[in-house]
Short mmCIF file of C-alpha atoms in Angstrom, two decimals:
data_model
loop_
_atom_site.label_atom_id
_atom_site.label_comp_id
_atom_site.label_asym_id
_atom_site.label_seq_id
_atom_site.Cartn_x
_atom_site.Cartn_y
_atom_site.Cartn_z
CA MET A 25 -59.93 58.27 117.69
CA GLY A 26 -57.35 55.50 118.02
CA ALA A 27 -59.71 53.48 120.20
CA LEU A 28 -62.48 53.88 117.59
CA ILE A 29 -60.21 52.65 114.78
CA LEU A 30 -59.12 49.67 116.89
CA THR A 31 -62.73 48.76 117.68
CA VAL A 32 -63.79 48.97 114.02
CA GLY A 33 -60.77 46.86 113.03
CA LEU A 34 -61.64 44.15 115.54
CA LEU A 35 -65.24 44.08 114.36
CA LEU A 36 -64.21 43.79 110.72
CA SER A 37 -61.68 41.06 111.44
CA GLY A 38 -64.30 39.18 113.43
CA CYS A 39 -66.68 39.32 110.51
CA SER A 40 -64.05 37.71 108.29
CA ILE A 41 -63.76 34.58 110.46
CA LYS A 42 -65.29 31.65 108.61
CA THR A 43 -68.05 29.76 110.38
CA LEU A 44 -67.75 26.04 109.73
CA SER A 45 -70.80 24.04 108.76
CA ALA A 46 -71.69 20.84 110.60
CA ASP A 47 -70.49 18.78 107.61
CA GLU A 48 -67.11 20.55 107.63
CA VAL A 49 -66.70 20.05 111.37
CA ILE A 50 -67.53 16.35 111.11
CA GLN A 51 -65.12 15.95 108.19
CA ARG A 52 -62.31 17.43 110.30
CA PHE A 53 -63.45 15.35 113.26
CA THR A 54 -63.16 12.20 111.13
CA GLN A 55 -59.59 13.05 110.14
CA ALA A 56 -58.63 13.98 113.70
CA SER A 57 -60.08 10.74 115.05
CA SER A 58 -57.81 8.69 112.79
CA ASP A 59 -54.81 10.46 114.36
CA LEU A 60 -55.89 9.89 117.97
CA GLN A 61 -53.07 8.04 119.74
CA SER A 62 -53.48 8.88 123.43
CA PHE A 63 -56.17 10.24 125.71
CA HIS A 64 -57.66 10.26 129.21
CA TYR A 65 -61.24 9.04 129.49
CA ASP A 66 -64.05 9.45 132.00
CA ALA A 67 -67.13 7.30 131.45
CA THR A 68 -70.39 6.83 133.33
CA LEU A 69 -72.84 4.05 132.45
CA ASN A 70 -76.21 3.67 134.20
CA LEU A 71 -78.39 0.60 133.53
CA THR A 72 -81.95 -0.10 134.64
CA GLY A 73 -83.95 -3.25 133.91
CA ASN A 74 -83.97 -6.99 134.39
CA LEU A 75 -80.29 -7.63 133.67
CA PRO A 76 -78.89 -11.19 133.53
CA SER A 77 -75.85 -11.71 135.75
CA ALA A 78 -73.10 -14.33 136.00
CA LEU A 79 -73.12 -13.67 139.73
CA GLY A 80 -76.50 -15.33 140.12
CA GLY A 81 -79.99 -13.89 140.03
CA ARG A 82 -80.93 -10.75 138.16
CA ILE A 83 -79.59 -7.23 138.43
CA THR A 84 -82.25 -4.51 138.50
CA SER A 85 -79.92 -1.50 138.31
CA ALA A 86 -76.22 -0.81 137.91
CA GLN A 87 -73.98 2.25 137.91
CA LEU A 88 -70.45 2.10 136.49
CA HIS A 89 -67.86 4.86 136.64
CA LEU A 90 -64.69 4.20 134.63
CA THR A 91 -61.64 6.45 134.29
CA GLY A 92 -58.15 5.96 132.93
CA ASP A 93 -55.68 6.52 130.12
CA VAL A 94 -55.09 4.92 126.72
CA ILE A 95 -51.91 4.95 124.62
CA ASN A 96 -52.30 3.47 121.14
CA GLU A 97 -49.20 4.69 119.33
CA ASP A 98 -48.44 1.07 118.38
CA PRO A 99 -51.72 -0.78 117.63
CA ALA A 100 -49.96 -4.11 118.22
CA THR A 101 -49.13 -3.16 121.82
CA PRO A 102 -51.72 -0.70 123.19
CA GLN A 103 -51.35 0.42 126.80
CA PHE A 104 -54.15 1.42 129.13
CA SER A 105 -55.16 2.02 132.72
CA LEU A 106 -58.61 1.63 134.25
CA GLN A 107 -60.09 2.71 137.57
CA ALA A 108 -63.51 1.09 138.00
CA ASP A 109 -66.26 1.79 140.52
CA VAL A 110 -69.27 -0.49 140.08
CA GLN A 111 -72.43 -0.55 142.18
CA ALA A 112 -75.52 -2.61 141.48
CA THR A 113 -78.72 -3.93 143.03
CA SER A 114 -79.83 -7.53 142.45
CA ASP A 115 -82.44 -9.92 143.79
CA GLN A 116 -79.59 -11.67 145.65
CA GLY A 117 -78.33 -8.51 147.34
CA ASN A 118 -76.21 -5.44 146.70
CA ILE A 119 -73.06 -5.59 144.57
CA LYS A 120 -70.07 -3.30 144.90
CA LEU A 121 -66.71 -3.52 143.20
CA THR A 122 -63.86 -1.03 143.09
CA GLY A 123 -60.58 -1.87 141.42
CA GLN A 124 -57.85 -0.99 138.98
CA LEU A 125 -56.53 -2.57 135.80
CA ILE A 126 -53.32 -1.78 133.89
CA GLY A 127 -52.51 -3.30 130.52
CA LEU A 128 -48.95 -3.20 129.18
CA SER A 129 -47.16 -5.15 126.47
CA ASP A 130 -45.68 -7.70 128.89
CA TYR A 131 -48.18 -7.94 131.77
CA THR A 132 -51.75 -7.16 132.75
CA TYR A 133 -52.00 -5.88 136.35
CA PHE A 134 -55.09 -5.68 138.56
CA LYS A 135 -56.16 -5.14 142.12
CA LEU A 136 -59.44 -5.00 144.04
CA THR A 137 -59.83 -2.36 146.71
CA ASP A 138 -63.48 -2.96 147.54
CA LEU A 139 -65.52 -6.09 146.89
CA ASP A 140 -69.05 -6.87 148.07
CA LEU A 141 -70.82 -9.70 146.24
CA PRO A 142 -73.82 -11.89 147.12
CA THR A 143 -71.80 -14.91 145.88
CA LEU A 144 -68.26 -16.14 146.34
CA LEU A 145 -65.41 -15.68 143.90
CA PRO A 146 -63.82 -18.89 142.57
CA ILE A 147 -60.34 -17.76 143.56
CA SER A 148 -58.85 -16.54 146.79
CA LEU A 149 -58.51 -12.94 145.71
CA GLY A 150 -60.35 -10.46 147.87
CA ALA A 151 -60.44 -6.73 148.34
CA ASP A 152 -56.97 -6.69 149.86
CA SER A 153 -55.60 -3.78 147.78
CA ARG A 154 -52.73 -5.98 146.58
CA TRP A 155 -51.57 -5.86 142.97
CA TYR A 156 -51.52 -9.05 140.90
CA ARG A 157 -50.12 -9.56 137.42
CA ILE A 158 -50.72 -12.00 134.56
CA LYS A 159 -48.11 -12.40 131.82
CA GLN A 160 -49.21 -11.59 128.29
CA PRO A 161 -48.81 -14.31 125.62
CA SER A 162 -45.38 -14.25 123.97
CA LEU A 163 -44.88 -13.06 120.42
CA ASP A 164 -43.55 -15.35 117.70
CA SER A 165 -41.14 -14.28 114.95
CA ASP A 166 -44.03 -12.89 112.85
CA GLY A 167 -45.24 -10.64 115.66
CA ASN A 168 -48.29 -12.78 116.46
CA LYS A 169 -49.16 -13.67 120.04
CA LEU A 170 -48.52 -17.33 120.75
CA GLY A 171 -51.64 -19.22 121.69
CA THR A 172 -53.90 -16.83 119.76
CA LEU A 173 -55.09 -16.60 116.19
CA PRO A 174 -52.70 -14.72 113.87
CA THR A 175 -55.40 -12.15 113.11
CA SER A 176 -55.76 -11.15 116.76
CA GLY A 177 -52.59 -9.08 116.95
CA GLY A 178 -49.24 -8.25 115.45
CA LEU A 179 -50.31 -5.70 112.85
CA THR A 180 -47.55 -4.65 110.51
CA SER A 181 -46.70 -0.97 110.07
CA GLU A 182 -48.18 -1.17 106.58
CA GLN A 183 -51.46 -2.59 107.92
CA SER A 184 -51.59 0.08 110.62
CA LEU A 185 -51.14 2.81 108.03
CA MET A 186 -53.83 1.30 105.81
CA ILE A 187 -56.28 1.17 108.74
CA HIS A 188 -55.44 4.80 109.59
CA ASP A 189 -56.26 5.86 106.02
CA VAL A 190 -59.50 3.86 105.98
CA ILE A 191 -60.69 5.49 109.21
CA ALA A 192 -59.71 8.96 107.97
CA ASP A 193 -61.75 8.33 104.82
CA SER A 194 -64.86 7.06 106.64
CA THR A 195 -67.48 9.56 107.77
CA LEU A 196 -69.51 7.67 110.34
CA LEU A 197 -71.40 10.50 112.04
CA GLU A 198 -74.35 12.39 110.55
CA ALA A 199 -75.39 15.58 112.36
CA THR A 200 -79.17 15.74 112.66
CA GLN A 201 -79.32 18.87 114.84
CA THR A 202 -76.95 21.72 115.72
CA PHE A 203 -76.81 23.33 119.16
CA PRO A 204 -74.92 26.38 120.47
CA ASP A 205 -71.26 25.82 121.38
CA GLU A 206 -70.66 24.46 124.88
CA THR A 207 -67.80 23.57 127.20
CA ALA A 208 -67.40 19.80 127.56
CA PHE A 209 -64.86 18.41 130.03
CA GLY A 210 -63.08 21.77 129.99
CA GLN A 211 -63.00 22.04 126.18
CA ARG A 212 -64.84 24.65 124.13
CA SER A 213 -66.78 22.46 121.73
CA TYR A 214 -69.19 22.22 118.84
CA HIS A 215 -72.37 20.46 120.00
CA TYR A 216 -74.46 18.28 117.71
CA GLN A 217 -77.10 15.63 117.89
CA GLY A 218 -76.23 12.86 115.49
CA LYS A 219 -76.51 9.24 114.38
CA LEU A 220 -74.12 6.67 112.95
CA GLN A 221 -74.32 6.15 109.19
CA GLY A 222 -74.99 2.44 108.84
CA ASP A 223 -73.70 1.95 105.30
CA ASN A 224 -70.45 3.76 106.08
CA LEU A 225 -69.98 1.76 109.30
CA ARG A 226 -70.44 -1.54 107.48
CA SER A 227 -68.06 -0.42 104.72
CA LEU A 228 -65.43 0.59 107.29
CA LEU A 229 -65.63 -2.73 109.14
CA THR A 230 -65.46 -4.68 105.88
CA ARG A 231 -62.37 -2.80 104.70
CA ILE A 232 -60.61 -3.28 108.04
CA SER A 233 -61.50 -6.98 107.91
CA GLN A 234 -59.91 -7.23 104.47
CA ILE A 235 -56.72 -5.59 105.77
CA THR A 236 -56.38 -7.71 108.92
CA GLY A 237 -57.92 -10.97 107.69
CA SER A 238 -60.26 -11.01 110.70
CA PRO A 239 -64.04 -11.65 110.52
CA VAL A 240 -66.39 -8.71 110.08
CA PRO A 241 -68.06 -7.96 113.45
CA THR A 242 -71.78 -8.72 113.51
CA GLY A 243 -74.69 -7.38 115.53
CA LEU A 244 -73.67 -3.73 115.21
CA ASP A 245 -76.63 -2.59 113.10
CA SER A 246 -78.53 -1.67 116.28
CA LEU A 247 -75.96 1.07 116.94
CA THR A 248 -77.31 3.02 113.97
CA THR A 249 -80.73 3.34 115.65
CA TYR A 250 -79.39 5.40 118.56
CA THR A 251 -79.25 9.19 118.64
CA ALA A 252 -76.34 10.73 120.54
CA ASP A 253 -75.27 14.15 121.72
CA VAL A 254 -71.71 14.75 120.49
CA TRP A 255 -69.27 17.48 121.51
CA ILE A 256 -66.24 18.13 119.25
CA ASN A 257 -63.26 20.19 120.43
CA LYS A 258 -63.25 23.48 118.48
CA ARG A 259 -59.45 23.69 118.41
CA THR A 260 -58.33 20.10 117.76
CA PHE A 261 -61.58 18.63 116.33
CA GLN A 262 -61.10 15.64 118.60
CA LEU A 263 -64.05 14.04 120.39
CA ALA A 264 -64.62 15.79 123.72
CA ARG A 265 -67.80 14.06 124.87
CA ILE A 266 -70.57 11.76 123.72
CA LYS A 267 -73.81 11.05 125.58
CA VAL A 268 -76.46 8.48 124.68
CA THR A 269 -79.70 7.75 126.52
CA ASP A 270 -81.88 5.00 125.10
CA ILE A 271 -83.18 1.42 125.44
CA TYR A 272 -81.74 -1.83 124.11
CA LEU A 273 -83.02 -5.39 124.21
CA ILE A 274 -81.52 -8.47 125.88
CA GLU A 275 -83.45 -11.60 124.88
CA GLY A 276 -86.43 -9.38 124.15
CA VAL A 277 -86.29 -7.65 127.55
CA PRO A 278 -85.87 -3.83 127.39
CA ILE A 279 -82.92 -2.34 129.29
CA SER A 280 -82.69 1.42 129.83
CA PHE A 281 -79.19 2.88 129.65
CA MET A 282 -77.36 6.20 129.83
CA LEU A 283 -73.75 6.42 128.63
CA ASP A 284 -71.74 9.61 129.18
CA PHE A 285 -68.20 9.33 127.79
CA GLY A 286 -65.64 12.15 127.90
CA LEU A 287 -62.12 12.50 126.50
CA THR A 288 -59.35 14.88 127.56
CA SER A 289 -55.57 15.16 127.02
CA GLN A 290 -55.98 13.97 123.42
CA ASN A 291 -52.57 13.21 121.85
CA GLU A 292 -50.76 14.62 124.86
CA ARG A 293 -47.80 12.84 126.44
CA ILE A 294 -49.29 10.15 128.70
CA LYS A 295 -47.43 7.39 130.52
CA VAL A 296 -48.96 4.24 131.97
CA ASN A 297 -46.73 2.84 134.71
CA PRO A 298 -46.89 -0.62 136.31
CA PRO A 299 -47.13 -0.93 140.10
CA SER A 300 -43.81 -1.30 141.88
CA VAL A 301 -44.82 -4.62 143.47
CA ALA A 302 -47.24 -7.25 142.11
CA GLU A 303 -47.75 -10.96 142.77
CA GLU A 304 -47.65 -13.05 139.60
CA LEU A 305 -50.52 -15.42 138.79
CA ASP A 306 -50.59 -18.32 136.37
CA ARG A 307 -52.70 -17.22 133.38
CA GLN A 308 -54.02 -20.62 132.34
CA ASN A 309 -54.85 -21.67 135.89
CA LEU A 310 -56.85 -18.48 136.45
CA LEU A 311 -58.73 -18.88 133.15
CA ASP A 312 -59.57 -22.51 133.96
CA LYS A 313 -61.01 -21.53 137.32
CA LEU A 314 -63.11 -18.76 135.80
CA ALA A 315 -64.34 -21.07 133.01
CA HIS A 316 -65.60 -23.72 135.49
CA TRP A 317 -66.92 -21.34 138.13
CA GLN A 318 -70.56 -21.61 139.13
CA PRO A 319 -72.01 -18.93 141.46
CA THR A 320 -72.86 -19.89 145.02
CA MET A 321 -76.50 -19.29 145.83
#
């Protein structure tokens, strides 16, 4: 008898659980996204087509796998790590690059662990697994990075709060189809097919531009034409995964792409550490060499 009462009670309590509509989930997702300050990411990008390349010739296919962490508690000094594995096929030969990148407030660190290019690099840095570092521009008394435009950094706490509120108030995703719940990157998630809302995206970018004094980004209208599969964490309402498969144009030439981007450890304690040993490079000298580099055929 006791077991029967318990079973009936569980059934009744289950019936009382509210099922959220897609609009309600996306509204909570919008709010949660504005509070996202740290995460681990895992991204795969596959490209197929006649891709232009600074390395000389044309790339016919490319596969990129990117993983790492992002900490954005202070928008003026974001921290990140990146592990990149890039493989491509071109009419000049195969391309392979594996390396790491770490961005901190004082230095940017990088190293190449595997490098196979059909052309030569303009600097004597090979796949030697050594860490190098480049000093970040210094900050002036107003919090702006010296040598850069004032709008490129140094947001005040008031500006950061205003941007947070603007993002929280901007619903950019429209669910066009609802699928059964799924597990995405280890997270039980709502699964939708959706598109960006163009008017809301333009309004968001305009309002952020007004806050920061920076120009409104252009050329983003094409993003509203893509349809994406989106997975939203059922517990935190943070983005768990987004996948887009489509075609875009470069100088009128169609390029097929597939982007699969996953997030985990949202708002968990993450630390990005610099390597213990790194050789320092002169920033301006490196930029000058890259600016005047022409690929060797």
